[in-house]
mmCIF file of C-alpha atoms (C1' of nucleotides) in Angstrom:
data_model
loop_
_atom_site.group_PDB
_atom_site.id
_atom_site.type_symbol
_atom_site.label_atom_id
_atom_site.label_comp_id
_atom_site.label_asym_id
_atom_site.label_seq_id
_atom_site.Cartn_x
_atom_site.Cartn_y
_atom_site.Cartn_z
ATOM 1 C CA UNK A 593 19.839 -7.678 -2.384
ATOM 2 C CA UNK A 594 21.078 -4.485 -1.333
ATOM 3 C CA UNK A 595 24.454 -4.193 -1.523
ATOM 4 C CA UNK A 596 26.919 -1.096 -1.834
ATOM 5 C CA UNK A 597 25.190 1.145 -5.052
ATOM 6 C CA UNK A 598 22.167 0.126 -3.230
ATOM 7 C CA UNK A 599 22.512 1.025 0.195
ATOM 8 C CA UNK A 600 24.230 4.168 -1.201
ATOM 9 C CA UNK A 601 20.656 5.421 -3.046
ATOM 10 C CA UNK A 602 18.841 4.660 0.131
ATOM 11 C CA UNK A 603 21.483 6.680 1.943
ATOM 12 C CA UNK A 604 20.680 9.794 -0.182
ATOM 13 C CA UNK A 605 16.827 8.926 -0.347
ATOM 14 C CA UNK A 606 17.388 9.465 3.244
ATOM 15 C CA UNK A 607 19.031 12.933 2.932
ATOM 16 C CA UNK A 608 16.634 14.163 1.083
ATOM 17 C CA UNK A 609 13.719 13.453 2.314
ATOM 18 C CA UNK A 610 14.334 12.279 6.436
ATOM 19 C CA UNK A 611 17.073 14.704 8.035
ATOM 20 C CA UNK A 612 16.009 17.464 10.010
ATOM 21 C CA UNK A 613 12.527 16.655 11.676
ATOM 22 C CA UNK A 614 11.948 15.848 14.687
ATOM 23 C CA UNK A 615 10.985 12.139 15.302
ATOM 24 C CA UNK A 616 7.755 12.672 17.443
ATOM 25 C CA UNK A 617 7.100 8.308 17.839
ATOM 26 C CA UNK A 618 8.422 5.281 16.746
ATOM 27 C CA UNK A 619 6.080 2.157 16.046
ATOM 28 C CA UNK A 620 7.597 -1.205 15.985
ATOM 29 C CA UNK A 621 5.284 -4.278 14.293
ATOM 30 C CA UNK A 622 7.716 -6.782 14.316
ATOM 31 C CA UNK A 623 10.743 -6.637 16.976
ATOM 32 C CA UNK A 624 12.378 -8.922 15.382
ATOM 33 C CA UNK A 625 14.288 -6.298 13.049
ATOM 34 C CA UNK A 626 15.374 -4.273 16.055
ATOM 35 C CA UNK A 627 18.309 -5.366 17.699
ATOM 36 C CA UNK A 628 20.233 -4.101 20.885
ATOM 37 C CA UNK A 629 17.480 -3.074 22.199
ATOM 38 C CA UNK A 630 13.973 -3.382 22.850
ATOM 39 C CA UNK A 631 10.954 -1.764 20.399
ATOM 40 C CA UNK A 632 10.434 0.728 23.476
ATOM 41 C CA UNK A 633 14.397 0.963 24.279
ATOM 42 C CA UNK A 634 14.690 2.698 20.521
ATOM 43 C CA UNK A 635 11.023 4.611 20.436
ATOM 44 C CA UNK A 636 12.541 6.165 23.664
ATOM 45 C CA UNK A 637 16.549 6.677 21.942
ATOM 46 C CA UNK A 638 14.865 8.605 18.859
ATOM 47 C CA UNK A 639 11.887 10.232 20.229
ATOM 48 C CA UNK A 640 12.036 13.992 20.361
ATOM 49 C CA UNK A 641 14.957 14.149 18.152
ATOM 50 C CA UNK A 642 16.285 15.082 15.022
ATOM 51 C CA UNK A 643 18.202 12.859 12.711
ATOM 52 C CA UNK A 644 20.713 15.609 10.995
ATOM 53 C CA UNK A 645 23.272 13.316 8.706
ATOM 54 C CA UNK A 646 24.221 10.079 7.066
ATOM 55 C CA UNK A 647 26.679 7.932 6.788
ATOM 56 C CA UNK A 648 27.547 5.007 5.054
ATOM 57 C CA UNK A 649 29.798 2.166 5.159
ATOM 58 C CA UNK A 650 29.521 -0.585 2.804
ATOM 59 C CA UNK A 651 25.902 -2.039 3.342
ATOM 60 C CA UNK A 652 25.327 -0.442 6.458
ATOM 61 C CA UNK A 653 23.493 3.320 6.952
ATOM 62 C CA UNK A 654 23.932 5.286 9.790
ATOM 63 C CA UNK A 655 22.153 8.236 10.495
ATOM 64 C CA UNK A 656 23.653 10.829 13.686
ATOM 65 C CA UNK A 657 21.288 12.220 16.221
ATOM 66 C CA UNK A 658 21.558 15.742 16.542
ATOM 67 C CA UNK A 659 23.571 15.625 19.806
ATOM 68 C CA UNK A 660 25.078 12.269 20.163
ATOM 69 C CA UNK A 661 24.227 9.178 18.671
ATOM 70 C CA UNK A 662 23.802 7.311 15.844
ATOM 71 C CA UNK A 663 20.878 4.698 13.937
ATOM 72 C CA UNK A 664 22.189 1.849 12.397
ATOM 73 C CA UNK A 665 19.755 0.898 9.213
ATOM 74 C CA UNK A 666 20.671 -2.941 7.389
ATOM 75 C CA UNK A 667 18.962 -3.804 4.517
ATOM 76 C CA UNK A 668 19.668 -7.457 4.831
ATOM 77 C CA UNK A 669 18.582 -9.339 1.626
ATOM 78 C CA UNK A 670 15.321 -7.480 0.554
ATOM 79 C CA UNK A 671 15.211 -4.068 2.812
ATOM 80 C CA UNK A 672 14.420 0.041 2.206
ATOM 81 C CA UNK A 673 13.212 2.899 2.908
ATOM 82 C CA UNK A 674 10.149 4.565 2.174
ATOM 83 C CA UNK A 675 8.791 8.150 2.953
ATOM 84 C CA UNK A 676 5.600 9.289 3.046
ATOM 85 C CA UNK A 677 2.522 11.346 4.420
ATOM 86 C CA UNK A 678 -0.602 9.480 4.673
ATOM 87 C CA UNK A 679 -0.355 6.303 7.139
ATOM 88 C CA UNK A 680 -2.464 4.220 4.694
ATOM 89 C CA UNK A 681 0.685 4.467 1.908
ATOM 90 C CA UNK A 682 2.462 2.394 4.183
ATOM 91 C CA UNK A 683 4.156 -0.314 1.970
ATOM 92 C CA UNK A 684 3.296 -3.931 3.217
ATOM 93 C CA UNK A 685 5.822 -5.620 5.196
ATOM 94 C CA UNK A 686 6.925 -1.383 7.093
ATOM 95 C CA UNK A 687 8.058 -3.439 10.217
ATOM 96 C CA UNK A 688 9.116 0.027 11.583
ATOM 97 C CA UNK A 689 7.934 3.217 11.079
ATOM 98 C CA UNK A 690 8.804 6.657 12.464
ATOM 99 C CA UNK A 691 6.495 9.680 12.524
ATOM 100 C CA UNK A 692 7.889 12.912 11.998
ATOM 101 C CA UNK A 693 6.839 16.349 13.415
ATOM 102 C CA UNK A 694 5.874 17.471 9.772
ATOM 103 C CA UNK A 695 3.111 14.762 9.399
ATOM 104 C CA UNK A 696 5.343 12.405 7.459
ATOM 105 C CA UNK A 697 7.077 9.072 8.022
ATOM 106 C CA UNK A 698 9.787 7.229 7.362
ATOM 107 C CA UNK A 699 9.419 3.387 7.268
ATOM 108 C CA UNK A 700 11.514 0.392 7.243
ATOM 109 C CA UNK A 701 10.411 -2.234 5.400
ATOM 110 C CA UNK A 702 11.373 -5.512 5.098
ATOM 111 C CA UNK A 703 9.734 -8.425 3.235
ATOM 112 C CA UNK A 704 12.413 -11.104 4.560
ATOM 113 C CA UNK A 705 13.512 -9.511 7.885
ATOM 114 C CA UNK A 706 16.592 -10.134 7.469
ATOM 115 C CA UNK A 707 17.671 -6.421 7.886
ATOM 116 C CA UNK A 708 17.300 -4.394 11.133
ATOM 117 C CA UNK A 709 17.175 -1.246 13.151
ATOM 118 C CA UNK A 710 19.438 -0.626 15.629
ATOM 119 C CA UNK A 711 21.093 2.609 17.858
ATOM 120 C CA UNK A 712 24.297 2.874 18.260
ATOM 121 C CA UNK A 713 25.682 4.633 20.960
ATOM 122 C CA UNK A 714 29.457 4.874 19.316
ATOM 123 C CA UNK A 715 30.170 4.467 15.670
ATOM 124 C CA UNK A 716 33.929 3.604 15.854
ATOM 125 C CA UNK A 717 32.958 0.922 18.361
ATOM 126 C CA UNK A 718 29.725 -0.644 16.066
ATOM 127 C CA UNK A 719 31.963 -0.208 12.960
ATOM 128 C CA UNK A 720 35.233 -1.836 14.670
ATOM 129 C CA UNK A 721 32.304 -4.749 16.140
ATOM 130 C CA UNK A 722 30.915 -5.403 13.088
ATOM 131 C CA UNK A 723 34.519 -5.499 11.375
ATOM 132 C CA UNK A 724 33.869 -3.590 7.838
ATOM 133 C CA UNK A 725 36.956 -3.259 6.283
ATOM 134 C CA UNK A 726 37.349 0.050 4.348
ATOM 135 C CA UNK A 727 34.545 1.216 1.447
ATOM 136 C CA UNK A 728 35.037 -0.230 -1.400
ATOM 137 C CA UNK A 729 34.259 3.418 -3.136
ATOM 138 C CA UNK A 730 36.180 5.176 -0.296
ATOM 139 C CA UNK A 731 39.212 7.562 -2.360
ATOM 140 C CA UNK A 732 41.818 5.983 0.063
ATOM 141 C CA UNK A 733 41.429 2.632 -1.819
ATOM 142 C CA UNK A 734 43.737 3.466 -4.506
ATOM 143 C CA UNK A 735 45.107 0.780 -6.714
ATOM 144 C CA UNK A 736 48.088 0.490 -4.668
ATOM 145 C CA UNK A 737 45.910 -0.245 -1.528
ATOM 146 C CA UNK A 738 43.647 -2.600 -3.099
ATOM 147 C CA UNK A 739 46.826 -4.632 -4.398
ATOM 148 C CA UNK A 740 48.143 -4.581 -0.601
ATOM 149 C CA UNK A 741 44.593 -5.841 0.364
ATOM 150 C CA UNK A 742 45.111 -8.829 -1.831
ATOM 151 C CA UNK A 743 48.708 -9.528 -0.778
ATOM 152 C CA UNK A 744 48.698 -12.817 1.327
ATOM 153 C CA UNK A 745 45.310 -13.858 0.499
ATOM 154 C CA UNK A 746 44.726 -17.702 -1.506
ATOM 155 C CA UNK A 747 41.447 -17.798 -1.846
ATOM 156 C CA UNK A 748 38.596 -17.792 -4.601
ATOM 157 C CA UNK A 749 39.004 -14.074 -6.139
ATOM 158 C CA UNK A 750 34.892 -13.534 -5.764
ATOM 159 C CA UNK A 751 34.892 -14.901 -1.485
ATOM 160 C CA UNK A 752 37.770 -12.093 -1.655
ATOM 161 C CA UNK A 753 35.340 -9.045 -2.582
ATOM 162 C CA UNK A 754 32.024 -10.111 -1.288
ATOM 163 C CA UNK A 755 34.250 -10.540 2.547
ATOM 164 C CA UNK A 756 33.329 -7.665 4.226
ATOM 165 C CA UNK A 757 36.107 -7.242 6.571
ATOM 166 C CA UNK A 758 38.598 -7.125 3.575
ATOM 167 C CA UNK A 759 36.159 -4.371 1.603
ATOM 168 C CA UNK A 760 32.679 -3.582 2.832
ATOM 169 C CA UNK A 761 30.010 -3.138 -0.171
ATOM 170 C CA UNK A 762 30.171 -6.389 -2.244
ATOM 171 C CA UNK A 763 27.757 -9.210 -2.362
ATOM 172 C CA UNK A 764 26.961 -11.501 -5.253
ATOM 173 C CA UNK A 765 24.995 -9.394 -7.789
ATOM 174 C CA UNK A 766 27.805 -6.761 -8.058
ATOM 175 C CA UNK A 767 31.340 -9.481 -7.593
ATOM 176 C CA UNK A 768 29.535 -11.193 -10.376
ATOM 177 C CA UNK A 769 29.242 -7.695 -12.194
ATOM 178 C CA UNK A 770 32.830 -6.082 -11.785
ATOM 179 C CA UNK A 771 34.399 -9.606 -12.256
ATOM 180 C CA UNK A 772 32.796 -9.715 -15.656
ATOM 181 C CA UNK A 773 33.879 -6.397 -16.870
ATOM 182 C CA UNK A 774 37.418 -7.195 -15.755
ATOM 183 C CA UNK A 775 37.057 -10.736 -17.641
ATOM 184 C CA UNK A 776 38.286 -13.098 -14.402
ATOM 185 C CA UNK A 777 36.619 -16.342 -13.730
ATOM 186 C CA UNK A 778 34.417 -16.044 -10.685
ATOM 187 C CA UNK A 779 37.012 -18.971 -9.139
ATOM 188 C CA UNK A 780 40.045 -18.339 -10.162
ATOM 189 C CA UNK A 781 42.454 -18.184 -6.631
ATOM 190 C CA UNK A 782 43.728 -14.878 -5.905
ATOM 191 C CA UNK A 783 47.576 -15.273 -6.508
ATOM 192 C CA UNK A 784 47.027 -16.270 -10.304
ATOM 193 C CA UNK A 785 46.446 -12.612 -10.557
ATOM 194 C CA UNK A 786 48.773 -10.161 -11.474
ATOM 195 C CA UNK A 787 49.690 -6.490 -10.800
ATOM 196 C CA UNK A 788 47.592 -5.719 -14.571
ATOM 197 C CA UNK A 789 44.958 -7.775 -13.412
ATOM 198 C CA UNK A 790 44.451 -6.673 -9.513
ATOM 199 C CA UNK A 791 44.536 -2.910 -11.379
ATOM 200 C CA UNK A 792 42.135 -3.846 -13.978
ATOM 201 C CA UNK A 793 39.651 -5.568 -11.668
ATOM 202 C CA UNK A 794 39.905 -2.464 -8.998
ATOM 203 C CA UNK A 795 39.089 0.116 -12.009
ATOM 204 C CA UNK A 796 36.220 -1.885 -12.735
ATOM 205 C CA UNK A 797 34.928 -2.265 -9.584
ATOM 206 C CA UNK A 798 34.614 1.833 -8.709
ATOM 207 C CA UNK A 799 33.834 1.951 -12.255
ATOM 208 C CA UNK A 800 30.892 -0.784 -11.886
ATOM 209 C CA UNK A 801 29.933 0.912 -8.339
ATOM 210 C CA UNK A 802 29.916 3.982 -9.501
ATOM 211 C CA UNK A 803 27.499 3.486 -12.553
ATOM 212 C CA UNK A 804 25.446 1.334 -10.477
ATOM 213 C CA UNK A 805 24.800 4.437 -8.302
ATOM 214 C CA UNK A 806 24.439 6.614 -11.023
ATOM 215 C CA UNK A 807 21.607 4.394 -12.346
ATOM 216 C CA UNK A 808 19.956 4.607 -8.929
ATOM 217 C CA UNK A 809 19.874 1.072 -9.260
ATOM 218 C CA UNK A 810 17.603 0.830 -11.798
ATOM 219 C CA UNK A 811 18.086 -2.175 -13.956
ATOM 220 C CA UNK A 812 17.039 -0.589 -17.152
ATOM 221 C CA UNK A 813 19.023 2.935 -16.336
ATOM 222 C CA UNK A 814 22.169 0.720 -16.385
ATOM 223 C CA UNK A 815 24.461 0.703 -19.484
ATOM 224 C CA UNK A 816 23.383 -2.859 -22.368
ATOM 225 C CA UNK A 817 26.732 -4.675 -21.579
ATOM 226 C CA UNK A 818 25.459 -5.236 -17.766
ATOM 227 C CA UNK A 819 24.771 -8.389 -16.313
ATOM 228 C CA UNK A 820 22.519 -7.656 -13.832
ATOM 229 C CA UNK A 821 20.212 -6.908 -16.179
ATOM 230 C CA UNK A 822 20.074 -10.866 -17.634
ATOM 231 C CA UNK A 823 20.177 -12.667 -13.579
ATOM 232 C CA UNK A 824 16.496 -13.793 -14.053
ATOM 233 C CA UNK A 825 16.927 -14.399 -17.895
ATOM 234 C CA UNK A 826 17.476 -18.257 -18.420
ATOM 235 C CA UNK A 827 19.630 -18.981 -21.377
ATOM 236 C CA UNK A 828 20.533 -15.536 -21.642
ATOM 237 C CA UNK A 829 23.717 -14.218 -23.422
ATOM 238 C CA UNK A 830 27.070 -12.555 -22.534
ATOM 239 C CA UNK A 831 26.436 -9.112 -24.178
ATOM 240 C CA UNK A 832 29.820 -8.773 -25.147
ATOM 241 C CA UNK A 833 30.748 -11.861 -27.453
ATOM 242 C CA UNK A 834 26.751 -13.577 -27.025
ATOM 243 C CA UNK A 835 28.142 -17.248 -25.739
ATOM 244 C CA UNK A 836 25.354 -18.623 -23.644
ATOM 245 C CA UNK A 837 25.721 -17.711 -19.741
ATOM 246 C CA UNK A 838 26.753 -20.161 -17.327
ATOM 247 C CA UNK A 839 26.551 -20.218 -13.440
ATOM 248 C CA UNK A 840 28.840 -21.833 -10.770
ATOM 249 C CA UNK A 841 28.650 -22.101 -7.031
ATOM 250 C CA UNK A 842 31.256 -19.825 -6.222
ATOM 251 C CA UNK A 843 31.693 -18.923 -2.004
ATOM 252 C CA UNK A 844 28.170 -20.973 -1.550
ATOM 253 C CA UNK A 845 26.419 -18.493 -4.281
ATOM 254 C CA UNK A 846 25.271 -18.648 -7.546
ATOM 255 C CA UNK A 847 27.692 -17.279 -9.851
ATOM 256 C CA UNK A 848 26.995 -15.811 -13.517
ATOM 257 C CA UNK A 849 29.602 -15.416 -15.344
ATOM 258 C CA UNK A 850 30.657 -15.318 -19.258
ATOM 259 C CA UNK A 851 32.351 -19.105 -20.220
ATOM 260 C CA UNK A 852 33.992 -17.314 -23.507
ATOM 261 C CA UNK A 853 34.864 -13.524 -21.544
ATOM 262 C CA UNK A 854 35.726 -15.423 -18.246
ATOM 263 C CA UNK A 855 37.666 -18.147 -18.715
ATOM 264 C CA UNK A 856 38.097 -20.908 -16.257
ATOM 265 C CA UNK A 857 41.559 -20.707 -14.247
ATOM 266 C CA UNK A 858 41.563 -24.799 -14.130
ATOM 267 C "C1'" DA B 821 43.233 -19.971 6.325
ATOM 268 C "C1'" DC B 822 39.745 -21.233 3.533
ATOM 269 C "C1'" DA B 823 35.464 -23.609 1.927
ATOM 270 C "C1'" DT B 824 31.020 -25.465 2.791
ATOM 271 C "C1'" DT B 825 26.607 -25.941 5.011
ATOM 272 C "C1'" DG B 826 22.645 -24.706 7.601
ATOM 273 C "C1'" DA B 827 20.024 -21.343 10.057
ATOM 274 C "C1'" DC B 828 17.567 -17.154 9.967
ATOM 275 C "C1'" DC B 829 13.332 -15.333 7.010
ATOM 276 C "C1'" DT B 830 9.337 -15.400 3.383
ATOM 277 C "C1'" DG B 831 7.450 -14.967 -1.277
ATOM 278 C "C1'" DA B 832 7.734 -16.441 -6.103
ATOM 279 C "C1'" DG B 833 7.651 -19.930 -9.225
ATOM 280 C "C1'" DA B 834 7.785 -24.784 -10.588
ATOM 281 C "C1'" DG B 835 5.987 -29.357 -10.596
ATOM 282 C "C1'" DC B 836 2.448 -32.593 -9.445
ATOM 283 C "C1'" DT C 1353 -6.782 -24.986 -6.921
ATOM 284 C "C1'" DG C 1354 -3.571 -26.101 -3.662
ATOM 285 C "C1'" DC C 1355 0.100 -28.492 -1.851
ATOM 286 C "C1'" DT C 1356 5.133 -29.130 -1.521
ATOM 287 C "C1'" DC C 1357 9.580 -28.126 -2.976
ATOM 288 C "C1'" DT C 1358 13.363 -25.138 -4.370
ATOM 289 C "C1'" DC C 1359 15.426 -20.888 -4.891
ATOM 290 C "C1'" DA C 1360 16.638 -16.157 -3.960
ATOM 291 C "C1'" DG C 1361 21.352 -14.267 -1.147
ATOM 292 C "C1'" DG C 1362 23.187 -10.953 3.543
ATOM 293 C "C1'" DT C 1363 25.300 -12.625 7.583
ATOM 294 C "C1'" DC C 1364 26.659 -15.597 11.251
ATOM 295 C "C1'" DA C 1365 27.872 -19.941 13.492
ATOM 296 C "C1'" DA C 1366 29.493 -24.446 13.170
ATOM 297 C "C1'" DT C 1367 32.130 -27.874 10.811
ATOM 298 C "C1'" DG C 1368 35.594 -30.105 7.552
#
DNA sequence: ACATTGACCTGAGAGC
DNA sequence: TGCTCTCAGGTCAATG
């Protein structure tokens, strides 16, 4: 499920090891995860050129052509990137690979195809199409701007940060996360919160973000009071106080959440 | 405005 | 073993 800290390792996986070679073919084995164009349509966009930097916007990468032009990469529920030299370390399920002048490649894989490929001719115009609100790790949300963002809103507190046009970044694993270290109940309706609380829940979700990133996403990297780490554990424990976890359907998701640490706003 | 549901996908795991 | 069912959760469209 990549979401924000996610996106944001592939982002520099890309950096590292895909900028700055020229694209010499694209191969397309399942044009379903290409949109806006056709498999040929984006072999001919990205053929000959160089991709030269990244950027990133919530879930959704975009690397610029060296002249004009972006690529759009979304990772959808189970997408990323993998780099490579010989064509036999493919990973199963690379539903797009590109070769690079150096002998590598670069492949998007996909198990559930729900991410895709796509160029993008002008970013302001995909970014403004898709409607992604601001980062939720961009410096310009300050507390003061997150508390505007919330102003006027009545719904469910988690719908509120996984909606992408309000903040772009947050799906379920990570809501469920930074609500937990701020100690709000997955439900509780936006205007029970308070200036302390819309503060305290904004400085845990950079803070959450952030460590998420610094983890590289790695489960066991992350710091013992993290929830992510107990999803797939049934019965497991709050780290904090050890009540027994409980789940909800919160925004049409499973919810995990802490009965004792989180308690219900009904 | 907000919540819910189903569709898109496919593999893992459960139950029979 | 192998079949069927449910679940996982990013996003969009349709519906209440």
């Amino acid at each position: 499920m990549p979401e924000l800290p996610d996106v944001e390792t592939f982002r520099r996986y890309l950096d590292a090891n895909g900028l700055d070679q020229t694209i010499e073919d694209v191969a397309v084995y399942d044009e379903r995860v290409v949109k806006r164009a056709t498999p040929a349509e984006l072999a001919d966009y990205l053929r000959g050129h160089c991709l030269v930097r990244t950027y990133r916007r919530g879930k959704h990468l975009f690397a610029a052509l060296e002249e004009a032009g972006w690529l759009e990469l979304h990772f959808g529920m189970t997408g990323y990137l993998a780099y490579y030299r010989d064509p036999g370390d493919a990973p199963d399920y690379s539903h797009v690979r590109f070769a690079y002048a150096n002998g590598y490649h670069l492949a998007f894989v996909d198990r559930r195809k729900l991410g895709y490929v796509a160029p993008v001719r002008d970013l302001q115009a995909c970014v403004a199409e898709l409607d992604l609100g601001i980062d939720a790790l961009d410096p310009d949300l300050d507390g003061p701007a997150f508390r505007e963002l919330a102003e006027g809103r009545r719904g469910q507190v988690k719908c509120w940060l996984m909606d992408q046009a309000t903040m772009a970044g947050i799906g379920n694993v990570y809501s469920d996360e930074i609500l937990f270290h701020a100690g709000i109940h997955p439900r509780t309706p936006l205007p029970n919160l308070d200036g302390a609380d819309l503060d305290r829940l904004h400085g845990c979700m950079r803070n959450v973000l952030k460590t998420a990133i610094d983890a590289q996403v790695q489960p066991q990297a992350m710091p013992a009071d993290f929830l992510v780490l107990l999803r797939e554990v049934d019965g497991a424990a709050c780290p904090r106080c050890g009540t027994p976890l409980a789940k909800v359907k919160a925004c049409g998701r499973t919810a995990q959440y802490c009965p004792s640490c989180q308690p219900s706003p009904d």
